[in-house]
XYZ file of C-alpha atoms in Angstrom:
361
model
C 73.781 17.732 -40.301
C 72.277 14.226 -40.572
C 74.066 11.522 -42.499
C 72.893 7.941 -42.929
C 75.259 5.548 -44.696
C 74.427 2.000 -45.824
C 72.056 1.487 -42.900
C 70.739 -2.068 -42.455
C 68.402 -3.415 -39.780
C 67.389 -7.068 -39.655
C 64.792 -8.649 -37.410
C 65.757 -12.284 -37.709
C 65.300 -13.151 -41.376
C 63.254 -10.019 -42.048
C 65.177 -7.033 -43.431
C 63.326 -3.921 -42.220
C 65.911 -1.410 -43.508
C 67.872 -2.506 -46.553
C 71.116 -0.574 -47.137
C 69.755 2.995 -47.237
C 71.805 6.189 -47.468
C 70.752 9.848 -47.442
C 71.766 13.209 -45.961
C 69.883 16.162 -44.506
C 71.526 19.566 -44.722
C 71.507 22.085 -41.879
C 68.328 24.187 -41.842
C 66.484 21.802 -44.164
C 62.986 20.412 -43.527
C 62.735 16.879 -44.934
C 59.568 14.808 -45.261
C 60.186 11.103 -44.632
C 57.393 9.111 -46.249
C 56.559 5.455 -46.579
C 53.630 3.030 -46.382
C 53.085 0.915 -43.279
C 55.890 -1.595 -42.858
C 58.248 0.314 -45.171
C 60.979 0.736 -42.546
C 60.234 4.376 -41.774
C 59.734 4.035 -38.017
C 62.704 1.669 -37.717
C 64.937 4.252 -39.400
C 63.631 6.998 -37.092
C 64.219 4.831 -34.012
C 67.813 4.147 -35.095
C 68.358 7.847 -35.775
C 67.168 8.779 -32.261
C 69.274 6.055 -30.615
C 66.295 3.965 -29.541
C 67.366 1.006 -31.703
C 70.744 -0.245 -32.840
C 71.380 -1.085 -36.480
C 72.637 -4.374 -37.878
C 75.252 -2.463 -39.879
C 75.867 0.969 -41.339
C 76.140 4.418 -39.744
C 73.796 7.162 -38.584
C 75.504 10.436 -37.653
C 74.230 13.706 -36.169
C 76.607 16.622 -36.856
C 79.397 14.110 -37.364
C 78.659 12.166 -34.149
C 77.900 8.456 -34.641
C 74.666 7.700 -32.773
C 75.867 4.162 -31.958
C 79.403 5.076 -30.816
C 78.449 8.187 -28.817
C 74.679 7.994 -28.179
C 74.684 10.569 -25.356
C 76.604 13.112 -27.416
C 74.343 12.633 -30.425
C 71.124 12.715 -28.389
C 72.089 16.104 -26.919
C 71.649 17.484 -30.430
C 68.210 15.908 -31.003
C 64.710 16.984 -30.019
C 62.178 14.210 -30.604
C 58.392 14.170 -30.710
C 57.056 10.605 -31.086
C 53.605 9.912 -32.509
C 52.221 9.720 -28.954
C 53.733 12.659 -27.014
C 55.402 11.441 -23.773
C 53.253 13.526 -21.428
C 52.490 13.130 -17.719
C 48.831 14.065 -17.603
C 48.702 14.838 -13.873
C 51.413 17.500 -14.176
C 50.801 21.095 -15.095
C 52.476 22.311 -18.271
C 55.053 24.231 -16.193
C 55.821 21.191 -14.033
C 56.266 18.996 -17.080
C 58.551 21.407 -18.928
C 60.691 21.893 -15.831
C 60.905 18.123 -15.462
C 62.011 17.779 -19.110
C 64.517 20.631 -18.595
C 66.165 18.784 -15.700
C 65.971 15.399 -17.445
C 67.893 16.782 -20.420
C 70.463 18.497 -18.208
C 69.837 21.779 -20.004
C 72.350 24.531 -19.171
C 70.425 27.483 -20.628
C 68.851 30.035 -18.248
C 65.705 28.168 -17.205
C 63.033 30.840 -16.854
C 63.938 32.755 -19.992
C 64.431 29.583 -22.059
C 61.104 27.971 -21.088
C 59.232 31.260 -21.517
C 60.639 31.650 -25.038
C 59.659 28.078 -25.956
C 56.120 28.564 -24.612
C 55.815 31.756 -26.634
C 57.111 29.993 -29.780
C 54.594 27.141 -29.555
C 51.847 29.445 -28.210
C 51.111 27.714 -24.887
C 51.916 30.621 -22.541
C 48.271 31.002 -21.485
C 47.972 27.328 -20.396
C 51.243 26.961 -18.476
C 49.472 26.601 -15.120
C 46.856 24.158 -16.377
C 46.976 20.396 -15.824
C 47.898 18.605 -19.057
C 44.921 16.257 -18.642
C 42.549 19.218 -19.091
C 44.125 20.363 -22.372
C 42.754 19.711 -25.848
C 44.533 17.378 -28.266
C 46.016 20.355 -30.105
C 47.467 21.905 -26.952
C 48.875 18.558 -25.818
C 50.641 18.272 -29.151
C 52.093 21.757 -28.625
C 53.348 20.750 -25.180
C 55.009 17.721 -26.794
C 56.713 20.005 -29.319
C 57.797 22.295 -26.482
C 59.631 19.458 -24.703
C 61.373 18.606 -27.992
C 62.659 22.191 -28.183
C 64.162 22.256 -24.686
C 67.913 22.668 -24.906
C 67.632 24.307 -28.332
C 68.586 21.110 -30.227
C 70.089 21.447 -33.678
C 67.962 18.573 -35.031
C 64.236 18.067 -34.444
C 62.479 14.835 -35.407
C 58.680 14.726 -35.619
C 56.771 11.471 -36.004
C 53.204 12.127 -37.255
C 52.963 15.526 -35.489
C 49.415 16.378 -36.658
C 47.692 13.006 -36.279
C 44.247 13.387 -34.712
C 44.149 17.184 -34.931
C 41.334 19.231 -36.434
C 41.967 21.298 -39.613
C 42.648 24.547 -37.720
C 45.114 22.839 -35.388
C 46.841 21.142 -38.335
C 47.417 24.500 -40.041
C 48.790 25.980 -36.815
C 51.222 23.061 -36.281
C 52.345 23.246 -39.924
C 53.090 26.945 -39.563
C 54.978 26.223 -36.360
C 57.120 23.530 -38.019
C 57.822 25.810 -40.975
C 59.018 28.475 -38.531
C 61.241 25.984 -36.697
C 62.946 25.169 -39.997
C 64.534 28.628 -39.959
C 66.683 27.726 -36.949
C 66.709 23.919 -36.832
C 67.144 20.917 -39.085
C 63.806 19.064 -39.162
C 62.799 15.545 -40.198
C 59.048 15.113 -40.489
C 57.578 11.630 -40.716
C 53.951 11.672 -41.806
C 51.238 9.926 -43.817
C 49.561 13.247 -44.676
C 50.955 14.065 -48.096
C 49.519 17.590 -48.219
C 51.527 18.281 -45.082
C 54.752 17.471 -46.898
C 53.860 19.770 -49.784
C 53.017 22.593 -47.382
C 56.036 22.295 -45.083
C 58.988 20.330 -46.467
C 61.919 21.383 -48.631
C 62.715 17.824 -49.680
C 60.984 14.447 -49.757
C 62.507 11.034 -49.066
C 60.270 8.045 -49.828
C 61.071 4.589 -48.435
C 59.388 1.338 -49.429
C 60.188 -2.197 -48.282
C 63.343 -0.978 -46.607
C 64.777 0.869 -49.627
C 64.886 4.536 -50.633
C 62.803 4.849 -53.803
C 62.813 8.660 -54.135
C 64.910 11.516 -52.759
C 64.096 14.869 -54.345
C 63.335 18.484 -53.522
C 59.596 18.979 -53.108
C 59.251 21.113 -56.246
C 61.212 18.523 -58.271
C 59.612 15.354 -56.922
C 57.707 14.794 -60.175
C 61.104 14.383 -61.893
C 61.394 10.909 -60.398
C 58.377 9.882 -62.450
C 58.758 8.208 -65.800
C 55.009 8.176 -66.056
C 52.049 9.473 -67.983
C 51.056 13.069 -68.512
C 47.453 13.986 -67.885
C 45.184 16.520 -69.591
C 41.602 17.623 -69.345
C 40.329 18.280 -72.889
C 36.964 19.815 -73.731
C 35.663 18.665 -77.114
C 32.379 19.469 -78.900
C 31.176 16.308 -80.595
C 29.276 13.055 -80.061
C 30.453 11.783 -76.704
C 30.607 8.081 -77.580
C 32.506 8.660 -80.840
C 34.931 11.169 -79.301
C 35.749 8.803 -76.437
C 36.339 5.923 -78.858
C 38.663 8.088 -80.963
C 40.643 9.177 -77.901
C 41.085 5.610 -76.719
C 42.265 4.507 -80.168
C 44.612 7.438 -80.766
C 48.260 6.406 -80.796
C 50.086 7.982 -77.834
C 47.085 8.065 -75.488
C 47.220 5.324 -72.861
C 43.944 6.124 -71.069
C 40.823 8.222 -71.608
C 37.571 8.727 -69.743
C 34.682 11.157 -69.959
C 34.092 13.438 -66.963
C 30.784 14.716 -65.687
C 31.602 18.313 -66.667
C 29.629 19.532 -69.714
C 29.469 22.862 -71.565
C 26.623 22.870 -74.082
C 27.478 20.223 -76.690
C 31.080 19.972 -75.397
C 32.164 17.256 -72.967
C 35.313 17.181 -70.833
C 37.596 14.155 -71.102
C 40.569 13.216 -68.959
C 43.391 11.651 -70.984
C 46.774 10.218 -70.036
C 49.539 10.147 -72.609
C 52.469 7.798 -72.871
C 55.710 9.125 -71.399
C 57.620 11.355 -73.794
C 54.662 11.812 -76.168
C 53.402 15.326 -76.960
C 49.850 14.575 -78.017
C 48.628 18.127 -78.609
C 49.239 18.537 -82.350
C 48.214 14.983 -83.184
C 44.983 15.398 -81.229
C 44.248 18.742 -82.895
C 44.580 17.310 -86.423
C 42.442 14.268 -85.593
C 39.676 16.470 -84.231
C 39.918 18.844 -87.193
C 39.483 15.947 -89.648
C 36.242 14.992 -87.910
C 35.072 18.595 -87.537
C 34.938 18.303 -83.732
C 35.995 21.644 -82.202
C 38.613 21.548 -79.443
C 37.105 23.969 -76.937
C 39.790 23.733 -74.243
C 42.830 21.815 -73.053
C 44.396 21.900 -69.580
C 47.553 20.107 -68.445
C 47.137 18.438 -65.061
C 50.149 18.167 -62.765
C 50.445 14.940 -60.819
C 49.363 15.258 -57.204
C 51.735 14.119 -54.494
C 49.352 11.237 -53.805
C 49.690 10.093 -57.434
C 53.469 10.377 -57.272
C 53.694 8.533 -53.950
C 51.505 5.647 -55.101
C 53.232 5.423 -58.467
C 56.752 5.476 -56.967
C 55.839 2.790 -54.440
C 54.099 0.637 -57.053
C 57.028 1.054 -59.430
C 59.529 -0.004 -56.772
C 57.479 -3.106 -56.033
C 57.065 -4.057 -59.692
C 60.836 -3.800 -60.207
C 61.479 -6.320 -57.467
C 61.415 -10.078 -57.629
C 63.169 -12.689 -59.677
C 62.929 -12.931 -63.426
C 60.519 -15.844 -62.977
C 58.292 -13.720 -60.685
C 58.263 -10.827 -63.163
C 57.390 -13.209 -65.990
C 54.605 -14.698 -63.858
C 53.172 -11.202 -63.237
C 53.362 -10.512 -66.957
C 51.522 -13.764 -67.764
C 48.828 -12.913 -65.203
C 48.388 -9.458 -66.712
C 48.124 -10.919 -70.219
C 45.620 -13.506 -68.954
C 43.463 -10.795 -67.399
C 43.638 -8.787 -70.623
C 42.689 -11.866 -72.696
C 39.761 -12.690 -70.396
C 38.539 -9.107 -70.653
C 38.796 -9.197 -74.468
C 36.931 -12.510 -74.685
C 34.255 -11.242 -72.292
C 33.748 -8.100 -74.341
C 33.517 -10.148 -77.561
C 30.925 -12.504 -76.045
C 28.927 -9.554 -74.764
C 28.996 -7.864 -78.182
C 28.008 -11.124 -79.901
C 25.061 -11.589 -77.532
C 23.982 -7.993 -78.086
C 23.979 -8.482 -81.876
C 21.923 -11.678 -81.574
C 19.385 -9.909 -79.372
C 19.128 -7.102 -81.922
C 18.657 -9.597 -84.804
C 15.989 -11.474 -82.831
C 14.156 -8.242 -82.065
C 14.291 -7.234 -85.747
C 12.842 -10.636 -86.789
C 9.976 -10.250 -84.327
C 9.215 -6.809 -85.703
C 9.080 -8.207 -89.238
C 6.710 -10.993 -88.104
C 4.457 -8.424 -86.434
C 4.346 -6.371 -89.636
C 3.221 -9.417 -91.609
């Protein structure tokens, strides 16, 4: 239904969209994610015909948006981040205006009534838009996007500024629209993507860095696995053992406690199954393993990690080497600082012991 091929958009010397390609199948709901400045809005504006591209193609149902913008736009319903509402109009007046503006050929009264019923604004049709709440205004914006029964609907931050109840209602509405329309949802709210979208496309610095079905998005990660482990034993010694254990890249103690057992969060190196090794190490020390729970990565973790990974892969060899030297320098400084602190602590302990001996004499 939507096909983007080798799309490039330059603003002078700045490349906002850098040779991206992806497709959206008919009836699919796709979440389009990216940090600020990633090229997300530029891509959306090209897809809706608002901007031209430097090169590449963007097609809606086989129609090139640049070669036949009117034909392509007839297939698109668009809700920008700020809904294009005329506040002095009533809801009915505004929807009739949008109906005429789009040159819709469907039977007007029946079509608008069905849309109002779908987005649940029937009871406010005679009210002035200015008097409506933020949630109802957003629904009116969605209603205008549905006029003409477009095959493709594009939402840009559809739940921004809404309260939790309104957000849930809009999510349910979008999920329902996905049964009859192809939907692209641009948002910064990651939970929204998990709740609504079939697939996730992540863009960063103009490039696609992930394109996976929502349930498979963690497959793009070559990253650590996380566990919560509950261990009965001396907290300080257990934590030290975990941090020294080969295959564990990170460990910290959590506030949760069950008698003499503490809960620790550990991250293992990719591809390492730490469970047996950890069990034997604890058994040798006679520290019972009370519980172990695998933690799936949240979408926030995945998003941040994918973006960070894409940025760390960029740059010249010299830049990567410079980052590596900086990281080693920070590590060395930390090691030296810890050694100096430990040395000072020992000297204080020795001085205190000497004073105690003098007092005894």
